[in-house]
Short mmCIF file of C-alpha atoms in Angstrom, two decimals:
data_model
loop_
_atom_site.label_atom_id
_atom_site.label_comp_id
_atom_site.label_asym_id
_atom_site.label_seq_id
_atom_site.Cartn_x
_atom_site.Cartn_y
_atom_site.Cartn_z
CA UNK X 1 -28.40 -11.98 61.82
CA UNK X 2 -28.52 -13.07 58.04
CA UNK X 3 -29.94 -10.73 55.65
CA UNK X 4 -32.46 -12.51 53.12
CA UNK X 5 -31.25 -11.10 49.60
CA UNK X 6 -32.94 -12.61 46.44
CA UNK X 7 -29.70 -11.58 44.40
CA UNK X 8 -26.14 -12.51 44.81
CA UNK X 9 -24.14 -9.18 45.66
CA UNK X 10 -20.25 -8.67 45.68
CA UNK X 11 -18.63 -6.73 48.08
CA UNK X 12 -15.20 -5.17 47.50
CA UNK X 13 -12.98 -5.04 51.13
CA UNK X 14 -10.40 -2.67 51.61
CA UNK X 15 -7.76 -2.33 54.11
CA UNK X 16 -4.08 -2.58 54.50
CA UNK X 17 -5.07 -5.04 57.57
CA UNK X 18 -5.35 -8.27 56.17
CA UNK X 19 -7.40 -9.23 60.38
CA UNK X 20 -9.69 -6.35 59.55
CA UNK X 21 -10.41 -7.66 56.29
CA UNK X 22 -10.61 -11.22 57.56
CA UNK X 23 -13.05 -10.24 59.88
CA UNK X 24 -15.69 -7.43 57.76
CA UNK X 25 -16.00 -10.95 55.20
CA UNK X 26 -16.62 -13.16 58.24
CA UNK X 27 -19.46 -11.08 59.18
CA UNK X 28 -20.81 -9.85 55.85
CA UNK X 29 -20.99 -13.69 55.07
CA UNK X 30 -21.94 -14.58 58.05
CA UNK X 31 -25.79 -12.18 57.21
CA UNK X 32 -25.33 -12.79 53.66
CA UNK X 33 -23.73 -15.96 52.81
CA UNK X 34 -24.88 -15.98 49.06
CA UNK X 35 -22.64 -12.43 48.25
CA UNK X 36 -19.40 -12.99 46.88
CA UNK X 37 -16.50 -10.85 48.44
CA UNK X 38 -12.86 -9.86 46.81
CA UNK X 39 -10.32 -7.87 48.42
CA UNK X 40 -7.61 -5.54 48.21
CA UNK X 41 -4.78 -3.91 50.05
CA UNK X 42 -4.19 -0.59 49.35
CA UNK X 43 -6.55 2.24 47.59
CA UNK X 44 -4.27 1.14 44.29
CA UNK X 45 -5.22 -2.27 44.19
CA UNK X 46 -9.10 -1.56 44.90
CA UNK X 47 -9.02 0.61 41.81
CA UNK X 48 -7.55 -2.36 39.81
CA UNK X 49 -10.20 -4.54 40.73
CA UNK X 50 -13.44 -2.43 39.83
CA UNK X 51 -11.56 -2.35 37.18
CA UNK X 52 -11.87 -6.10 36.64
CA UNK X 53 -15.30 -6.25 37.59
CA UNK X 54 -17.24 -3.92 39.41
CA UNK X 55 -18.76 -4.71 43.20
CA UNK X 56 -22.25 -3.52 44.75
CA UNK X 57 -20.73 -2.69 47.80
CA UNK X 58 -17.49 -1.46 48.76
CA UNK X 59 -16.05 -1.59 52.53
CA UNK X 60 -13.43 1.23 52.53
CA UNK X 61 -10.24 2.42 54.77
CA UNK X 62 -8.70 5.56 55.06
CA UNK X 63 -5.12 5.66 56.59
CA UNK X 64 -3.26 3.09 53.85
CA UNK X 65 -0.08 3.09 52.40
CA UNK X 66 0.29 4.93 49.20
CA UNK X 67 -3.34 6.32 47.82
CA UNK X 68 -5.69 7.41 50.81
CA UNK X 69 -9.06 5.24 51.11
CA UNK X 70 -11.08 8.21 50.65
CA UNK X 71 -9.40 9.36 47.31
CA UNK X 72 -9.72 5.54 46.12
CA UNK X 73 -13.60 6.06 46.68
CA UNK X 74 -13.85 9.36 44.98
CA UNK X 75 -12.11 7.18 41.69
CA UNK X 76 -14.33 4.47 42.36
CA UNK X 77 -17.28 6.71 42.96
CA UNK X 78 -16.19 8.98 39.94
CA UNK X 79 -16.15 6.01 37.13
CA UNK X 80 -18.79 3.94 39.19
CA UNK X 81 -21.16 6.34 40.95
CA UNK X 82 -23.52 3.15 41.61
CA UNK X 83 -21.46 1.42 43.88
CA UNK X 84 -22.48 2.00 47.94
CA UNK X 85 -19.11 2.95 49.98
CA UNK X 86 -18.62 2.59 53.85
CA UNK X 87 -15.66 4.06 54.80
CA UNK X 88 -14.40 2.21 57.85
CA UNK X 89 -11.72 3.98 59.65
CA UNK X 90 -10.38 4.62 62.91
CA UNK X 91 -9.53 8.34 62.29
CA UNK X 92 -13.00 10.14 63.72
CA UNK X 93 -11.95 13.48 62.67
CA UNK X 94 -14.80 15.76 60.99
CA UNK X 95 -12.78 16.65 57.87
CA UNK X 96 -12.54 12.44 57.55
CA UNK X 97 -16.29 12.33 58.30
CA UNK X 98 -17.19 15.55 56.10
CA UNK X 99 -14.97 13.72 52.77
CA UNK X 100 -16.85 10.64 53.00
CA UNK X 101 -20.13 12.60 53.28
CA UNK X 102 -18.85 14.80 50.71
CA UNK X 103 -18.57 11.73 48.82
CA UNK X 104 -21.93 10.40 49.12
CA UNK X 105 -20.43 7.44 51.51
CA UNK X 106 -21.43 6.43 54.79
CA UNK X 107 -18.69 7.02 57.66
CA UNK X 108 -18.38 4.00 59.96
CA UNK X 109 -16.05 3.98 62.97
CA UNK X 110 -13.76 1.35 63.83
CA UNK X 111 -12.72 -1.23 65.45
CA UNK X 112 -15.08 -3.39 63.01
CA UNK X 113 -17.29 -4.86 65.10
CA UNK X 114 -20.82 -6.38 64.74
CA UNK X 115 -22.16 -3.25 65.09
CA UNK X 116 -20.53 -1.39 62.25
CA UNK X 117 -21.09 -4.15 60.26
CA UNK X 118 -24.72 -4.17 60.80
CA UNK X 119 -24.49 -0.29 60.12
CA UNK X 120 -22.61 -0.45 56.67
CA UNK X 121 -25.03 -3.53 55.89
CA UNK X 122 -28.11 -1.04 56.75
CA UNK X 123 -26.65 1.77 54.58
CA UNK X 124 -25.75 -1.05 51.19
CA UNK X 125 -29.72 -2.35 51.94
CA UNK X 126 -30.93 1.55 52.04
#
């Protein structure tokens, strides 16, 4: 599935799971080759580079050591409220799913899969 995009969008991927992360930019790339995707670690280091330049798009996890994913997001969201945010996570509880609602983000259950990839991908098109 590759997503026809006139412009060249960048896509910020967070998680303490340096697989997960290997595999959301496999398959974002794989429907949008032309974007250009960073990373980061931890909520910390996702701060520090919006701070550096800031993405369209912004793949998200929760449970991460030191700052939580969705208080990253709020930052992000707070200083940047352009940017679209899918929080990824496998914690399904409805206080997780009400904050990144609460947010303005879209929730997306893990494991990452081609499916909720194709579901944060719908939301960043919306």
């Amino acid at each position: 599935m590759t997503i026809q995009s006139d412009s060249r969008k960048t896509l910020l991927v967070v998680d303490d799971s340096k697989v997960s992360r290997m595999v959301i930019k496999a398959h974002i790339l794989e429907a949008c080759p032309q974007w250009q995707v960073i990373e980061a670690g931890t909520g910390e280091e996702a701060i520090a580079q919006v701070g550096r330049g800031v993405p369209d798009y912004c793949t998200m996890d929760v449970n991460m050591p030191g700052m939580l994913g969705t208080d990253a997001a709020a930052a992000i969201l707070q200083a940047h409220p352009q940017v679209r945010i899918a929080i990824f996570t496998a914690n399904i509880q409805e206080a997780v799913q009400g904050r990144a609602q609460q947010l303005g983000a879209v929730f997306v259950p893990k494991p990452v899969t081609e499916k909720s990839i194709a579901q944060a991908l719908q939301y960043f098109m919306g």
